[in-house]
Amino acid sequence: MASIDLREELLCSICLSTYTDPVMLRCGHNFCRVCIGRVLDTQDKSGVYSCPDCREEFQQRPALMRNLYLHNVAERFLISQQEQKEITGICCTYCVDAPVPAVRSCLRCEASLCDKHLRVHSKSPEHVLSEPGTSLEKRKCSVHKKILDYYCTEDRACICVFCSLGGEHRGHQVEILDEASEKKKEKLRNVLQKLIIKREETEERVRSLEERRRKAQEKAAGETERVTALCTDIRRRVDNLEKKVLSEISRQEKEESLSLSALIHQLEIKKDELSRKMRHIEELCNMTDPLTVLQEPDIGDLCDPEEEGGDEDTGGHDKQPHDGDDLDVAVISHTLHTLCNVVSGIRSGIYVVSPADILLDVTTVANSLLISDDLKTATRTGVEQKRPETAERFQYFQVMSRRGFTSGRHYWDVEGSRSGVWRVGMCYPSIDRRGWKSDIGYNNKSWCLWRYYNQYSVIHDSEEIYLPDEISSDRVRIYLDYEAGQLSFYELCDPIRHLHTFTVTFSEPLHAILYVHDGSIQILGRGRNWKKPS
């Protein structure tokens, strides 16, 4: 009955099985680590976390605290259950009418006993009782056929009393079997604890790698979407330009064709008139009657068709085919030049590149800050860390990014704690690391946005500008256009809102920098393509 009650206490309310690696929430309820992890994963989508048992809600995803005591109890319970199953396979030696499970074995009698026969069994010291087993002979010395009561620590062997007194183990250090067993169990428990820690570290490493894989997949998906959208836009614009150019060519071709057709028609009429006059002259030349030849109009008039109404027939001098309107290649070239502008615009960065993967540099972090394992969150701690003092390390509240930017357009997002004092911005790597002049904003090598509880301002070279508008979001976007010399801050609300822009000629690489006097700042993950607001 007690075993049944214990089993019920060791059941996970999610999988209804005995705890596996039990963990505890702040409300005090326990679950299997895998079970509660799956529940919290499903709650990530809504952003509301609650205990499956008491429904207590948590503002953030709750930390899982390992319940080592419950873990050991559950493990021992499973071991005892397994042993109990093994016991049921050994029957009492004296119950010949029907098989009855044995509960103990007597090494002296070499017999297994059920509860009934155990009560009447001899209680003398020479009758040694042990857990039920089928190979009782193995628990006796092979030389003296006596019970193995001792353990030789030098030879690491189980021996009987005669082996210790007069046998090959005489003079060796020996221990009682139970005491030696407990010592070994203690060593095994220590080894087990180390293995548990290593397994937890391995699991954490696996989770970290899975998170990196997920981020890599998201990055690839985002880049794929960005490139696809950009190429689609290029194809659309090229198609439109192609249609425009072809339409212009077709229009000009029709106009040119109509003009040339009219000219050809006029020339055909003139050609027929000339042919008629040529035939008449030939007839005159072939006549034998001089009187008829002389009575015809003047020969000069017949031979000068240009002065004989040529202007009336053709409207002036004859036009050659090349005199017609050619295709307006200037218009076509201008249209095609627009295509070059499209390509040049793309190359010059119409779209801002995806946010850089900014990681914090632990060699620069002040001892008053804690840095997360993924190097993206800085948190103020009340306990000073014991990091080595180096020239790169800040003295107060700050940490700088590993990566610096020397060209191009970039942006990155941060989220600060709702209540707290923090700053975020960019700085030169030559910024001081000691003294109050090393604080971002209070020198000519850094620019920052400062949140002092509910008040926001921007600072550079100790000149502070207060932002009058109310800022409701705790998320901020920092945008850098290195060549244009612009560093801008935006509030990540809907729609995104510009807060302030510093304009300066940058002379060194720019690194992201965080200042956390109270609370924490997290660098958010990569985003989609973003076009800077006008």
mmCIF file of N, CA and C in Angstrom, residues 287-400:
data_model
loop_
_atom_site.group_PDB
_atom_site.id
_atom_site.type_symbol
_atom_site.label_atom_id
_atom_site.label_comp_id
_atom_site.label_asym_id
_atom_site.label_seq_id
_atom_site.Cartn_x
_atom_site.Cartn_y
_atom_site.Cartn_z
ATOM 1 N N MET A 287 10.356 59.657 -136.503
ATOM 2 C CA MET A 287 9.556 60.204 -137.609
ATOM 3 C C MET A 287 10.467 60.625 -138.773
ATOM 4 N N THR A 288 9.941 60.473 -140.008
ATOM 5 C CA THR A 288 10.688 60.873 -141.212
ATOM 6 C C THR A 288 10.201 62.201 -141.752
ATOM 7 N N ASP A 289 9.034 62.622 -141.275
ATOM 8 C CA ASP A 289 8.474 63.881 -141.783
ATOM 9 C C ASP A 289 9.040 65.023 -140.957
ATOM 10 N N PRO A 290 9.910 65.878 -141.509
ATOM 11 C CA PRO A 290 10.501 66.967 -140.748
ATOM 12 C C PRO A 290 9.491 67.996 -140.288
ATOM 13 N N LEU A 291 8.434 68.162 -141.042
ATOM 14 C CA LEU A 291 7.426 69.149 -140.657
ATOM 15 C C LEU A 291 6.743 68.772 -139.351
ATOM 16 N N THR A 292 6.444 67.510 -139.235
ATOM 17 C CA THR A 292 5.767 67.050 -137.990
ATOM 18 C C THR A 292 6.671 67.210 -136.796
ATOM 19 N N VAL A 293 7.967 66.880 -137.005
ATOM 20 C CA VAL A 293 8.910 66.980 -135.886
ATOM 21 C C VAL A 293 9.041 68.423 -135.436
ATOM 22 N N LEU A 294 9.115 69.339 -136.390
ATOM 23 C CA LEU A 294 9.311 70.738 -136.032
ATOM 24 C C LEU A 294 8.076 71.373 -135.431
ATOM 25 N N GLN A 295 6.923 70.878 -135.753
ATOM 26 C CA GLN A 295 5.691 71.475 -135.211
ATOM 27 C C GLN A 295 5.397 71.028 -133.777
ATOM 28 N N GLU A 296 6.110 70.043 -133.229
ATOM 29 C CA GLU A 296 5.917 69.601 -131.832
ATOM 30 C C GLU A 296 6.490 70.643 -130.871
ATOM 31 N N PRO A 297 6.091 70.675 -129.603
ATOM 32 C CA PRO A 297 6.635 71.642 -128.641
ATOM 33 C C PRO A 297 8.153 71.586 -128.614
ATOM 34 N N ASP A 298 8.726 72.623 -127.965
ATOM 35 C CA ASP A 298 10.169 72.752 -127.928
ATOM 36 C C ASP A 298 10.798 71.530 -127.271
ATOM 37 N N ILE A 299 11.849 71.046 -127.891
ATOM 38 C CA ILE A 299 12.501 69.829 -127.382
ATOM 39 C C ILE A 299 13.082 70.058 -125.983
ATOM 40 N N GLY A 300 13.577 71.283 -125.729
ATOM 41 C CA GLY A 300 14.136 71.586 -124.402
ATOM 42 C C GLY A 300 13.110 71.423 -123.309
ATOM 43 N N ASP A 301 11.875 71.830 -123.611
ATOM 44 C CA ASP A 301 10.810 71.678 -122.618
ATOM 45 C C ASP A 301 10.562 70.221 -122.342
ATOM 46 N N LEU A 302 10.605 69.395 -123.364
ATOM 47 C CA LEU A 302 10.351 67.965 -123.182
ATOM 48 C C LEU A 302 11.476 67.298 -122.393
ATOM 49 N N CYS A 303 12.680 67.834 -122.574
ATOM 50 C CA CYS A 303 13.824 67.186 -121.916
ATOM 51 C C CYS A 303 14.063 67.687 -120.504
ATOM 52 N N ASP A 304 13.352 68.758 -120.087
ATOM 53 C CA ASP A 304 13.579 69.323 -118.745
ATOM 54 C C ASP A 304 12.365 69.106 -117.869
ATOM 55 N N PRO A 305 12.159 67.852 -117.401
ATOM 56 C CA PRO A 305 10.962 67.547 -116.606
ATOM 57 C C PRO A 305 10.960 68.264 -115.267
ATOM 58 N N GLU A 306 12.158 68.642 -114.758
ATOM 59 C CA GLU A 306 12.188 69.295 -113.465
ATOM 60 C C GLU A 306 11.502 70.641 -113.504
ATOM 61 N N GLU A 307 11.641 71.349 -114.655
ATOM 62 C CA GLU A 307 11.051 72.672 -114.747
ATOM 63 C C GLU A 307 9.652 72.614 -115.323
ATOM 64 N N GLU A 308 9.228 71.414 -115.696
ATOM 65 C CA GLU A 308 7.903 71.256 -116.290
ATOM 66 C C GLU A 308 6.912 70.795 -115.250
ATOM 67 N N GLY A 309 6.717 71.589 -114.265
ATOM 68 C CA GLY A 309 5.715 71.253 -113.226
ATOM 69 C C GLY A 309 6.196 70.261 -112.229
ATOM 70 N N GLY A 310 7.541 70.127 -112.071
ATOM 71 C CA GLY A 310 8.052 69.166 -111.086
ATOM 72 C C GLY A 310 7.645 69.540 -109.695
ATOM 73 N N ASP A 311 7.610 70.842 -109.399
ATOM 74 C CA ASP A 311 7.233 71.256 -108.068
ATOM 75 C C ASP A 311 5.784 70.950 -107.794
ATOM 76 N N GLU A 312 4.958 70.977 -108.863
ATOM 77 C CA GLU A 312 3.548 70.693 -108.644
ATOM 78 C C GLU A 312 3.324 69.218 -108.357
ATOM 79 N N ASP A 313 4.151 68.369 -108.982
ATOM 80 C CA ASP A 313 3.930 66.928 -108.796
ATOM 81 C C ASP A 313 4.435 66.430 -107.454
ATOM 82 N N THR A 314 5.600 66.935 -107.080
ATOM 83 C CA THR A 314 6.231 66.352 -105.887
ATOM 84 C C THR A 314 6.299 67.312 -104.731
ATOM 85 N N GLY A 315 5.844 68.567 -105.003
ATOM 86 C CA GLY A 315 5.888 69.551 -103.923
ATOM 87 C C GLY A 315 7.271 70.057 -103.676
ATOM 88 N N GLY A 316 8.149 70.090 -104.648
ATOM 89 C CA GLY A 316 9.518 70.598 -104.482
ATOM 90 C C GLY A 316 10.498 69.612 -105.029
ATOM 91 N N HIS A 317 11.735 69.715 -104.577
ATOM 92 C CA HIS A 317 12.776 68.768 -105.028
ATOM 93 C C HIS A 317 12.432 67.361 -104.592
ATOM 94 N N ASP A 318 12.884 66.403 -105.386
ATOM 95 C CA ASP A 318 12.655 64.990 -105.040
ATOM 96 C C ASP A 318 13.344 64.662 -103.726
ATOM 97 N N LYS A 319 12.657 63.838 -102.970
ATOM 98 C CA LYS A 319 13.232 63.380 -101.691
ATOM 99 C C LYS A 319 13.693 61.950 -101.831
ATOM 100 N N GLN A 320 14.902 61.704 -101.386
ATOM 101 C CA GLN A 320 15.405 60.341 -101.380
ATOM 102 C C GLN A 320 14.844 59.611 -100.158
ATOM 103 N N PRO A 321 14.859 58.290 -100.163
ATOM 104 C CA PRO A 321 14.303 57.546 -99.026
ATOM 105 C C PRO A 321 14.922 57.936 -97.694
ATOM 106 N N HIS A 322 16.223 58.256 -97.690
ATOM 107 C CA HIS A 322 16.838 58.595 -96.397
ATOM 108 C C HIS A 322 16.417 59.961 -95.895
ATOM 109 N N ASP A 323 15.692 60.707 -96.745
ATOM 110 C CA ASP A 323 15.232 62.008 -96.295
ATOM 111 C C ASP A 323 14.057 61.898 -95.335
ATOM 112 N N GLY A 324 13.424 60.708 -95.250
ATOM 113 C CA GLY A 324 12.286 60.523 -94.355
ATOM 114 C C GLY A 324 12.727 60.573 -92.905
ATOM 115 N N ASP A 325 11.767 60.703 -91.931
ATOM 116 C CA ASP A 325 12.086 60.768 -90.504
ATOM 117 C C ASP A 325 12.665 59.449 -90.037
ATOM 118 N N ASP A 326 13.902 59.463 -89.508
ATOM 119 C CA ASP A 326 14.492 58.232 -88.947
ATOM 120 C C ASP A 326 13.871 57.919 -87.593
ATOM 121 N N LEU A 327 14.157 56.675 -87.035
ATOM 122 C CA LEU A 327 13.730 56.320 -85.681
ATOM 123 C C LEU A 327 14.405 57.257 -84.689
ATOM 124 N N ASP A 328 13.641 57.673 -83.674
ATOM 125 C CA ASP A 328 14.168 58.598 -82.663
ATOM 126 C C ASP A 328 14.982 57.799 -81.647
ATOM 127 N N VAL A 329 16.250 57.518 -82.008
ATOM 128 C CA VAL A 329 17.092 56.694 -81.129
ATOM 129 C C VAL A 329 17.398 57.397 -79.815
ATOM 130 N N ALA A 330 17.284 58.706 -79.790
ATOM 131 C CA ALA A 330 17.549 59.427 -78.545
ATOM 132 C C ALA A 330 16.527 59.055 -77.472
ATOM 133 N N VAL A 331 15.255 58.963 -77.889
ATOM 134 C CA VAL A 331 14.210 58.574 -76.928
ATOM 135 C C VAL A 331 14.437 57.154 -76.445
ATOM 136 N N ILE A 332 14.790 56.256 -77.368
ATOM 137 C CA ILE A 332 15.020 54.855 -76.999
ATOM 138 C C ILE A 332 16.220 54.755 -76.061
ATOM 139 N N SER A 333 17.299 55.484 -76.378
ATOM 140 C CA SER A 333 18.485 55.446 -75.521
ATOM 141 C C SER A 333 18.180 55.963 -74.120
ATOM 142 N N HIS A 334 17.342 56.999 -74.046
ATOM 143 C CA HIS A 334 16.969 57.526 -72.730
ATOM 144 C C HIS A 334 16.211 56.482 -71.914
ATOM 145 N N THR A 335 15.324 55.757 -72.587
ATOM 146 C CA THR A 335 14.558 54.728 -71.884
ATOM 147 C C THR A 335 15.471 53.610 -71.407
ATOM 148 N N LEU A 336 16.383 53.179 -72.277
ATOM 149 C CA LEU A 336 17.308 52.119 -71.878
ATOM 150 C C LEU A 336 18.241 52.589 -70.775
ATOM 151 N N HIS A 337 18.549 53.885 -70.783
ATOM 152 C CA HIS A 337 19.403 54.429 -69.712
ATOM 153 C C HIS A 337 18.713 54.312 -68.359
ATOM 154 N N THR A 338 17.376 54.353 -68.390
ATOM 155 C CA THR A 338 16.626 54.168 -67.138
ATOM 156 C C THR A 338 16.918 52.801 -66.536
ATOM 157 N N LEU A 339 17.088 51.782 -67.402
ATOM 158 C CA LEU A 339 17.420 50.445 -66.919
ATOM 159 C C LEU A 339 18.765 50.456 -66.193
ATOM 160 N N CYS A 340 19.721 51.185 -66.750
ATOM 161 C CA CYS A 340 21.024 51.303 -66.077
ATOM 162 C C CYS A 340 20.867 51.945 -64.702
ATOM 163 N N ASN A 341 19.962 52.928 -64.620
ATOM 164 C CA ASN A 341 19.722 53.570 -63.325
ATOM 165 C C ASN A 341 19.144 52.592 -62.319
ATOM 166 N N VAL A 342 18.268 51.680 -62.809
ATOM 167 C CA VAL A 342 17.688 50.660 -61.923
ATOM 168 C C VAL A 342 18.788 49.786 -61.341
ATOM 169 N N VAL A 343 19.657 49.295 -62.240
ATOM 170 C CA VAL A 343 20.743 48.419 -61.776
ATOM 171 C C VAL A 343 21.688 49.175 -60.852
ATOM 172 N N SER A 344 22.014 50.406 -61.230
ATOM 173 C CA SER A 344 22.908 51.200 -60.381
ATOM 174 C C SER A 344 22.279 51.477 -59.029
ATOM 175 N N GLY A 345 20.976 51.733 -59.039
ATOM 176 C CA GLY A 345 20.275 51.978 -57.776
ATOM 177 C C GLY A 345 20.321 50.779 -56.872
ATOM 178 N N ILE A 346 20.188 49.594 -57.477
ATOM 179 C CA ILE A 346 20.242 48.366 -56.680
ATOM 180 C C ILE A 346 21.643 48.180 -56.109
ATOM 181 N N ARG A 347 22.637 48.431 -56.937
ATOM 182 C CA ARG A 347 24.009 48.240 -56.475
ATOM 183 C C ARG A 347 24.406 49.248 -55.407
ATOM 184 N N SER A 348 23.843 50.452 -55.500
ATOM 185 C CA SER A 348 24.206 51.480 -54.518
ATOM 186 C C SER A 348 23.446 51.327 -53.215
ATOM 187 N N GLY A 349 22.498 50.363 -53.146
ATOM 188 C CA GLY A 349 21.840 50.073 -51.873
ATOM 189 C C GLY A 349 20.504 50.730 -51.714
ATOM 190 N N ILE A 350 19.577 50.488 -52.663
ATOM 191 C CA ILE A 350 18.218 50.991 -52.483
ATOM 192 C C ILE A 350 17.626 50.385 -51.211
ATOM 193 N N TYR A 351 17.923 49.126 -50.978
ATOM 194 C CA TYR A 351 17.442 48.441 -49.779
ATOM 195 C C TYR A 351 18.555 48.386 -48.752
ATOM 196 N N VAL A 352 18.212 48.611 -47.522
ATOM 197 C CA VAL A 352 19.173 48.498 -46.428
ATOM 198 C C VAL A 352 19.444 47.021 -46.195
ATOM 199 N N VAL A 353 20.671 46.671 -45.986
ATOM 200 C CA VAL A 353 21.005 45.270 -45.773
ATOM 201 C C VAL A 353 20.359 44.762 -44.490
ATOM 202 N N SER A 354 20.219 43.437 -44.426
ATOM 203 C CA SER A 354 19.638 42.828 -43.228
ATOM 204 C C SER A 354 20.492 43.182 -42.021
ATOM 205 N N PRO A 355 19.888 43.212 -40.842
ATOM 206 C CA PRO A 355 20.650 43.613 -39.658
ATOM 207 C C PRO A 355 21.823 42.684 -39.406
ATOM 208 N N ALA A 356 22.929 43.264 -39.023
ATOM 209 C CA ALA A 356 24.118 42.473 -38.778
ATOM 210 C C ALA A 356 23.929 41.592 -37.548
ATOM 211 N N ASP A 357 24.606 40.436 -37.557
ATOM 212 C CA ASP A 357 24.545 39.534 -36.412
ATOM 213 C C ASP A 357 25.514 40.065 -35.361
ATOM 214 N N ILE A 358 25.017 40.924 -34.504
ATOM 215 C CA ILE A 358 25.860 41.605 -33.523
ATOM 216 C C ILE A 358 25.987 40.741 -32.269
ATOM 217 N N LEU A 359 27.218 40.412 -31.902
ATOM 218 C CA LEU A 359 27.502 39.643 -30.698
ATOM 219 C C LEU A 359 28.366 40.500 -29.778
ATOM 220 N N LEU A 360 28.125 40.357 -28.486
ATOM 221 C CA LEU A 360 28.853 41.156 -27.502
ATOM 222 C C LEU A 360 30.246 40.564 -27.258
ATOM 223 N N ASP A 361 31.199 41.442 -27.048
ATOM 224 C CA ASP A 361 32.589 41.048 -26.834
ATOM 225 C C ASP A 361 32.841 40.941 -25.331
ATOM 226 N N VAL A 362 32.989 39.708 -24.839
ATOM 227 C CA VAL A 362 33.147 39.502 -23.390
ATOM 228 C C VAL A 362 34.466 40.051 -22.871
ATOM 229 N N THR A 363 35.419 40.304 -23.757
ATOM 230 C CA THR A 363 36.684 40.875 -23.286
ATOM 231 C C THR A 363 36.544 42.349 -22.926
ATOM 232 N N THR A 364 35.412 42.973 -23.326
ATOM 233 C CA THR A 364 35.206 44.392 -23.010
ATOM 234 C C THR A 364 34.179 44.605 -21.906
ATOM 235 N N VAL A 365 33.477 43.562 -21.453
ATOM 236 C CA VAL A 365 32.365 43.740 -20.532
ATOM 237 C C VAL A 365 32.850 44.123 -19.137
ATOM 238 N N ALA A 366 32.162 45.079 -18.531
ATOM 239 C CA ALA A 366 32.484 45.495 -17.161
ATOM 240 C C ALA A 366 32.085 44.396 -16.179
ATOM 241 N N ASN A 367 32.739 44.375 -15.030
ATOM 242 C CA ASN A 367 32.460 43.338 -14.033
ATOM 243 C C ASN A 367 31.099 43.502 -13.374
ATOM 244 N N SER A 368 30.423 44.597 -13.636
ATOM 245 C CA SER A 368 29.090 44.806 -13.065
ATOM 246 C C SER A 368 27.987 44.234 -13.944
ATOM 247 N N LEU A 369 28.347 43.641 -15.092
ATOM 248 C CA LEU A 369 27.357 43.107 -16.029
ATOM 249 C C LEU A 369 27.530 41.609 -16.211
ATOM 250 N N LEU A 370 26.386 40.936 -16.468
ATOM 251 C CA LEU A 370 26.375 39.535 -16.859
ATOM 252 C C LEU A 370 26.000 39.454 -18.326
ATOM 253 N N ILE A 371 26.680 38.581 -19.083
ATOM 254 C CA ILE A 371 26.418 38.402 -20.505
ATOM 255 C C ILE A 371 25.817 37.013 -20.714
ATOM 256 N N SER A 372 24.730 36.923 -21.490
ATOM 257 C CA SER A 372 24.072 35.646 -21.743
ATOM 258 C C SER A 372 24.953 34.748 -22.607
ATOM 259 N N ASP A 373 24.601 33.443 -22.627
ATOM 260 C CA ASP A 373 25.400 32.471 -23.374
ATOM 261 C C ASP A 373 25.417 32.768 -24.868
ATOM 262 N N ASP A 374 24.316 33.316 -25.393
ATOM 263 C CA ASP A 374 24.273 33.615 -26.833
ATOM 264 C C ASP A 374 24.902 34.963 -27.166
ATOM 265 N N LEU A 375 25.480 35.647 -26.148
ATOM 266 C CA LEU A 375 26.199 36.915 -26.338
ATOM 267 C C LEU A 375 25.306 38.010 -26.905
ATOM 268 N N LYS A 376 24.011 38.011 -26.514
ATOM 269 C CA LYS A 376 23.091 39.008 -27.034
ATOM 270 C C LYS A 376 22.367 39.789 -25.940
ATOM 271 N N THR A 377 22.571 39.442 -24.679
ATOM 272 C CA THR A 377 21.873 40.122 -23.590
ATOM 273 C C THR A 377 22.872 40.531 -22.511
ATOM 274 N N ALA A 378 22.759 41.784 -22.076
ATOM 275 C CA ALA A 378 23.582 42.292 -20.974
ATOM 276 C C ALA A 378 22.652 42.655 -19.815
ATOM 277 N N THR A 379 22.970 42.163 -18.605
ATOM 278 C CA THR A 379 22.130 42.372 -17.431
ATOM 279 C C THR A 379 22.983 42.905 -16.289
ATOM 280 N N ARG A 380 22.463 43.927 -15.609
ATOM 281 C CA ARG A 380 23.178 44.473 -14.447
ATOM 282 C C ARG A 380 23.035 43.501 -13.276
ATOM 283 N N THR A 381 24.136 43.203 -12.631
ATOM 284 C CA THR A 381 24.133 42.301 -11.493
ATOM 285 C C THR A 381 24.633 43.033 -10.261
ATOM 286 N N GLY A 382 24.096 42.653 -9.122
ATOM 287 C CA GLY A 382 24.520 43.274 -7.873
ATOM 288 C C GLY A 382 25.815 42.714 -7.339
ATOM 289 N N VAL A 383 26.302 41.625 -7.950
ATOM 290 C CA VAL A 383 27.526 40.986 -7.488
ATOM 291 C C VAL A 383 28.613 41.216 -8.534
ATOM 292 N N GLU A 384 29.710 41.815 -8.137
ATOM 293 C CA GLU A 384 30.803 42.077 -9.062
ATOM 294 C C GLU A 384 31.425 40.756 -9.528
ATOM 295 N N GLN A 385 31.633 40.634 -10.842
ATOM 296 C CA GLN A 385 32.254 39.444 -11.389
ATOM 297 C C GLN A 385 33.772 39.526 -11.240
ATOM 298 N N LYS A 386 34.403 38.382 -11.165
ATOM 299 C CA LYS A 386 35.853 38.326 -10.965
ATOM 300 C C LYS A 386 36.563 38.090 -12.289
ATOM 301 N N ARG A 387 36.353 38.989 -13.246
ATOM 302 C CA ARG A 387 37.027 38.859 -14.536
ATOM 303 C C ARG A 387 38.392 39.556 -14.450
ATOM 304 N N PRO A 388 39.358 39.099 -15.233
ATOM 305 C CA PRO A 388 40.689 39.725 -15.174
ATOM 306 C C PRO A 388 40.643 41.156 -15.692
ATOM 307 N N GLU A 389 41.402 42.039 -15.055
ATOM 308 C CA GLU A 389 41.484 43.433 -15.474
ATOM 309 C C GLU A 389 42.409 43.525 -16.690
ATOM 310 N N THR A 390 41.856 44.030 -17.798
ATOM 311 C CA THR A 390 42.637 44.196 -19.021
ATOM 312 C C THR A 390 42.415 45.602 -19.571
ATOM 313 N N ALA A 391 43.229 45.979 -20.555
ATOM 314 C CA ALA A 391 43.101 47.304 -21.150
ATOM 315 C C ALA A 391 41.805 47.439 -21.938
ATOM 316 N N GLU A 392 41.267 46.322 -22.435
ATOM 317 C CA GLU A 392 40.041 46.373 -23.242
ATOM 318 C C GLU A 392 38.776 46.467 -22.390
ATOM 319 N N ARG A 393 38.826 46.055 -21.128
ATOM 320 C CA ARG A 393 37.618 45.942 -20.314
ATOM 321 C C ARG A 393 37.171 47.320 -19.790
ATOM 322 N N PHE A 394 35.844 47.579 -19.922
ATOM 323 C CA PHE A 394 35.280 48.815 -19.385
ATOM 324 C C PHE A 394 35.232 48.756 -17.860
ATOM 325 N N GLN A 395 35.373 49.904 -17.257
ATOM 326 C CA GLN A 395 35.331 49.975 -15.799
ATOM 327 C C GLN A 395 33.898 49.992 -15.290
ATOM 328 N N TYR A 396 32.988 50.633 -16.046
ATOM 329 C CA TYR A 396 31.625 50.809 -15.551
ATOM 330 C C TYR A 396 30.588 50.372 -16.597
ATOM 331 N N PHE A 397 29.708 49.465 -16.254
ATOM 332 C CA PHE A 397 28.367 49.233 -16.800
ATOM 333 C C PHE A 397 28.286 49.025 -18.317
ATOM 334 N N GLN A 398 29.394 48.851 -19.033
ATOM 335 C CA GLN A 398 29.322 48.857 -20.496
ATOM 336 C C GLN A 398 29.921 47.603 -21.104
ATOM 337 N N VAL A 399 29.502 47.320 -22.355
ATOM 338 C CA VAL A 399 30.076 46.238 -23.152
ATOM 339 C C VAL A 399 29.944 46.636 -24.622
ATOM 340 N N MET A 400 30.943 46.261 -25.405
ATOM 341 C CA MET A 400 30.994 46.637 -26.814
ATOM 342 C C MET A 400 30.830 45.393 -27.685
#
